[in-house]
Each structure stands twice: as structure tokens, then as C-alpha cells.
Short mmCIF file of C-alpha atoms in Angstrom, two decimals:
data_model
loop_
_atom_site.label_atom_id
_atom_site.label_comp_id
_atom_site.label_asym_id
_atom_site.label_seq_id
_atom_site.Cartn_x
_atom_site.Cartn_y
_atom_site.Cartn_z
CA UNK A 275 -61.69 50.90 -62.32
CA UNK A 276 -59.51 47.84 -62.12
CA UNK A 277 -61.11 46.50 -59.43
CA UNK A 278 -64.09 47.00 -61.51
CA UNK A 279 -63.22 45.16 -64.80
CA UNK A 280 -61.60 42.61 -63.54
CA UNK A 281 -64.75 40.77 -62.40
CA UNK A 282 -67.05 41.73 -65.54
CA UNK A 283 -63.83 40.94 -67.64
CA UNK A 284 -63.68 37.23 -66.02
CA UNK A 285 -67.62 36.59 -66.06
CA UNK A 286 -67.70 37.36 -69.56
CA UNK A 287 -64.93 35.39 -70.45
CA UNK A 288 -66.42 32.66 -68.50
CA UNK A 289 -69.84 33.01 -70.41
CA UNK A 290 -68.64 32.69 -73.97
CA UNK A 291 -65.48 30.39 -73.57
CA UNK A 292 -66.26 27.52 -71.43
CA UNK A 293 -69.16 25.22 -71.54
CA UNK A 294 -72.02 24.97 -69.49
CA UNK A 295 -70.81 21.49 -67.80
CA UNK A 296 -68.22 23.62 -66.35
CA UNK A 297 -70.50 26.29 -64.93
CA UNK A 298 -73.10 23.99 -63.71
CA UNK A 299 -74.19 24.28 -60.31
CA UNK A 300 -73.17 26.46 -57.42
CA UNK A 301 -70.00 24.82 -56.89
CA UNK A 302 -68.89 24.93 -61.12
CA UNK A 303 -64.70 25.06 -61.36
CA UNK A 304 -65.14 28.60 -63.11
CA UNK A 305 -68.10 30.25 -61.52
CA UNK A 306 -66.54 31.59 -58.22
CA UNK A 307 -63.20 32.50 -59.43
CA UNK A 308 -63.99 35.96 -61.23
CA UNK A 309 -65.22 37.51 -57.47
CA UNK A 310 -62.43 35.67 -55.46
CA UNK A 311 -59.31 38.11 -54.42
CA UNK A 312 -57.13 34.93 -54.10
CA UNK A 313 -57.09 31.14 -55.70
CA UNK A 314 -55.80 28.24 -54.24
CA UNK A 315 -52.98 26.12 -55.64
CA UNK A 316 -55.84 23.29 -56.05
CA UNK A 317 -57.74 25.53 -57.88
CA UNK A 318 -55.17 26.21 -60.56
CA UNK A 319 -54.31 23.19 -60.98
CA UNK A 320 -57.91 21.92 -61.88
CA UNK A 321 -57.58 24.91 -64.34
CA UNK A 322 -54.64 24.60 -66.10
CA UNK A 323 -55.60 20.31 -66.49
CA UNK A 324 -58.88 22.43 -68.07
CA UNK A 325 -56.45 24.29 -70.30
CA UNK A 326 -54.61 21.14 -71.40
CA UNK A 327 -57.73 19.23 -72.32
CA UNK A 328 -56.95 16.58 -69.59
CA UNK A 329 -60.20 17.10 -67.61
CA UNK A 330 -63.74 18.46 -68.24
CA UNK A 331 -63.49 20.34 -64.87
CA UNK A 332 -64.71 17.14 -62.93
CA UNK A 333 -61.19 16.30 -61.12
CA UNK A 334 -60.74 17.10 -58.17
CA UNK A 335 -56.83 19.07 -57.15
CA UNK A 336 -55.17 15.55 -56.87
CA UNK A 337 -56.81 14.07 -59.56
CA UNK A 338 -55.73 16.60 -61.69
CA UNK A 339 -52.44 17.10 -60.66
CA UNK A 340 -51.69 13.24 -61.42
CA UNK A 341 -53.22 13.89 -65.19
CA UNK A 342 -50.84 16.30 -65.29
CA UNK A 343 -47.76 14.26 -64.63
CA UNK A 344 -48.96 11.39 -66.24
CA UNK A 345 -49.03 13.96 -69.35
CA UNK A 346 -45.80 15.03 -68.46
CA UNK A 347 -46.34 18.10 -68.22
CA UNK A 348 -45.64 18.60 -64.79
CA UNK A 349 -43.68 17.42 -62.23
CA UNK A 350 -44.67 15.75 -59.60
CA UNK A 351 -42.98 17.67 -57.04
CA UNK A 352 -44.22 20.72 -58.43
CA UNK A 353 -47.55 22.45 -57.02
CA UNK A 354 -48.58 20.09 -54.12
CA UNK A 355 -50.10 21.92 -51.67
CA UNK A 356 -53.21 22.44 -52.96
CA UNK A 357 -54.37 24.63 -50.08
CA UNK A 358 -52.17 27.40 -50.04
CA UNK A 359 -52.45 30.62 -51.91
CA UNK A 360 -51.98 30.79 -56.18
CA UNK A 361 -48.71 33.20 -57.10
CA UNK A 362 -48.18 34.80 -60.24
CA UNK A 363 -45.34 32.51 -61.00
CA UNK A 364 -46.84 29.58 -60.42
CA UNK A 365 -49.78 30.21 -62.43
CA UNK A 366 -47.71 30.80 -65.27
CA UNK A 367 -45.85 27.80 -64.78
CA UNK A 368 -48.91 25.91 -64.95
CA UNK A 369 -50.40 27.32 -68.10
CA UNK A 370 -46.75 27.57 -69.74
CA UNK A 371 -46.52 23.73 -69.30
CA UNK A 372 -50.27 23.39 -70.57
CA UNK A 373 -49.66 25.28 -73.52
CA UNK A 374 -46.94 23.09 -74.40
CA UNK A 375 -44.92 26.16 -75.25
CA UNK A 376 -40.77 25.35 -75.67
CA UNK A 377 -39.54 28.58 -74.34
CA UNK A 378 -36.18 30.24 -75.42
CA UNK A 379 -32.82 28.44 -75.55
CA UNK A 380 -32.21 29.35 -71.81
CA UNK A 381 -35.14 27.34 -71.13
CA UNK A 382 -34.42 24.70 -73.59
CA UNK A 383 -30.88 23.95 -71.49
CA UNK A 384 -32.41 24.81 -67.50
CA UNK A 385 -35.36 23.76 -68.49
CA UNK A 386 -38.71 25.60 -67.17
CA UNK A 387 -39.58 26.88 -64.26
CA UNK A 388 -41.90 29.54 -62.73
CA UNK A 389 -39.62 32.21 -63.00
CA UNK A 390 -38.57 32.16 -66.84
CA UNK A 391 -42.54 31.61 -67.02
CA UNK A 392 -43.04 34.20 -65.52
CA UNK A 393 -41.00 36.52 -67.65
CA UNK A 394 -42.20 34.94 -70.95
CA UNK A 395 -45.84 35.77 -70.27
CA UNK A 396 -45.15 39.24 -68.53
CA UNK A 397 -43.16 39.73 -72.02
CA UNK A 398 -46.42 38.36 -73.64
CA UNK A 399 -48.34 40.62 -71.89
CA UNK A 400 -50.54 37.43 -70.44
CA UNK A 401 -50.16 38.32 -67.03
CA UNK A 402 -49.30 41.90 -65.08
CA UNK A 403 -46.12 42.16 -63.60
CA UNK A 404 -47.11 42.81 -60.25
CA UNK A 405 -43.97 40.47 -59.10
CA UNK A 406 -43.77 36.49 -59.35
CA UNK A 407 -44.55 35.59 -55.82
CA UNK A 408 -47.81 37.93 -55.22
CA UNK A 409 -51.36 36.13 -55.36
CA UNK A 410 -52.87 36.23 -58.35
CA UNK A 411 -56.94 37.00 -58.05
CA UNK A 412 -59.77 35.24 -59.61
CA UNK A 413 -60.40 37.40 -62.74
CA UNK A 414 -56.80 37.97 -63.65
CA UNK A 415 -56.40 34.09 -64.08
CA UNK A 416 -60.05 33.63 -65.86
CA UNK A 417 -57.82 36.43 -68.24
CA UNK A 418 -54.96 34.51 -68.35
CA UNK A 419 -56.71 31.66 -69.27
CA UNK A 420 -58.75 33.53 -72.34
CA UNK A 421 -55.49 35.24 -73.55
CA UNK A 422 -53.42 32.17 -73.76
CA UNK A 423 -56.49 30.46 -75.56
CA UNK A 424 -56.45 33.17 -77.98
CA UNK A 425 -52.38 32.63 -78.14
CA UNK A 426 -52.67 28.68 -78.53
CA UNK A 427 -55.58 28.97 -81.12
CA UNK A 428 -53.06 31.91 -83.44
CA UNK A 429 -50.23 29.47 -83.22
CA UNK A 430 -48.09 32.57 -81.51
CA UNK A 431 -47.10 29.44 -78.87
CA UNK A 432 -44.37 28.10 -79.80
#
């Protein structure tokens, strides 16, 4: 059943939240992710600049990467290899640092990182904890993405 929803979950989300510049064309940033069983790190990327309302889903992984860190909300050491396989931790990183979100006072002195936010949205219940460094699939980040919209937009980010 899972395997199920988790495509007609992410096509529905992509249908109603995101515009239609985004889904344009067989190649759209959001249009093959809710099928695919893994996403790149490139891919991610693209979507959490998305997220941070740094693109309009027309960067490419580099491009995108250096919005990020000229936002500084990344670092530019972190998520570089924009081939290899998405994790769970990662992914949270990205969209924890999107969000803009200050964390607990743990993360306030060590500062970030894709373990603490990892916890935070497992604790959220934004993510499944299937473990930090596991790939995370297409339609459980196209989830990801809608809950922590709905988070950002009820001020529950903080």
C-alpha cells in the first residue's frame, strides 16, 4: 500500500502546489521525481533552492547550489556531488536550512548539521525514520516538500 501512495501522494502534491513552469515539459524539476526509487544529490539541491524561493526550477545542480551559499544557507562544502544518491539526512539538511528554521540550543552552539536535522524533522514527523543515511525516494521528498510548506506557511518553523 505504501508503495502505492507514495506515487499518487507526490503527483498530487505536485499538481496543486507547484506551478506549471515547473512541470513544463518532459524534463520539468518535479515531474519525474514521484515514480523515481532514488534522487540524486543534484536533484535536491535544485529542490530545496525551489523551497527557498532562490530559483523558479530553471538552475541547473551547480547553479543552485551557489544560490544557496550566496544565501547563506548552505555551505559550500556541503552537498557537492551532485551525482550520487539523496539520503534522508541530507535531505533534511537541505530543507532545514531552506526553511530557515533555528533549531534547539544544541544546534544554536554546534550549529546544524544533517544529523540534528534529521532528528528535528523525524520528531516533526516530516520525514520517516527509516535511518539518516538510507536513500530517500521520489515521492517521500515531493512529501517532504508539501509538509514543510504547510509547516513554513503555520509559522510552526521556528
Amino acid at each position: 500500500m505504501k508503495l502505492f501512495l507514495g506515487p499518487v501522494t507526490g503527483l498530487v502534491i505536485v499538481a496543486t502546489l507547484m506551478p506549471g513552469a515547473l512541470l513544463a515539459g518532459p524534463r520539468g524539476l518535479l515531474r519525474s521525481l514521484p515514480e523515481r526509487s532514488m534522487v540524486t544529490v543534484g536533484e535536491g539541491v535544485r529542490v530545496a533552492a525551489l523551497f527557498a524561493g532562490l530559483s523558479k526550477g530553471e538552475l541547473d545542480a551547480a547553479a543552485a547550489h551557489k544560490a544557496l551559499v550566496e544565501a547563506r544557507l548552505l555551505e559550500p562544502t556541503v552537498a557537492t556531488s551532485f551525482g550520487s544518491t539523496l539520503k534522508r539526512g541530507l535531505a533534511s539538511y537541505l530543507f532545514f536550512r531552506a526553511m530557515r528554521m533555528k533549531g534547539g540550543w544544541v544546534c544554536r552552539v554546534f550549529g546544524p548539521s544533517p544529523r540534528y536535522a534529521y532528528k528535528e524533522f523525524v520528531c516533526r514527523q516530516l520525514v520517516l525514520a527509516e535511518g539518516e543515511n538510507t536513500p530517500i525516494p521520489g515521492g517521500e521528498l515531493l512529501s517532504m516538500l508539501k509538509l514543510s510548506s504547510d509547516l513554513r506557511r503555520s509559522g510552526g518553523a521556528r
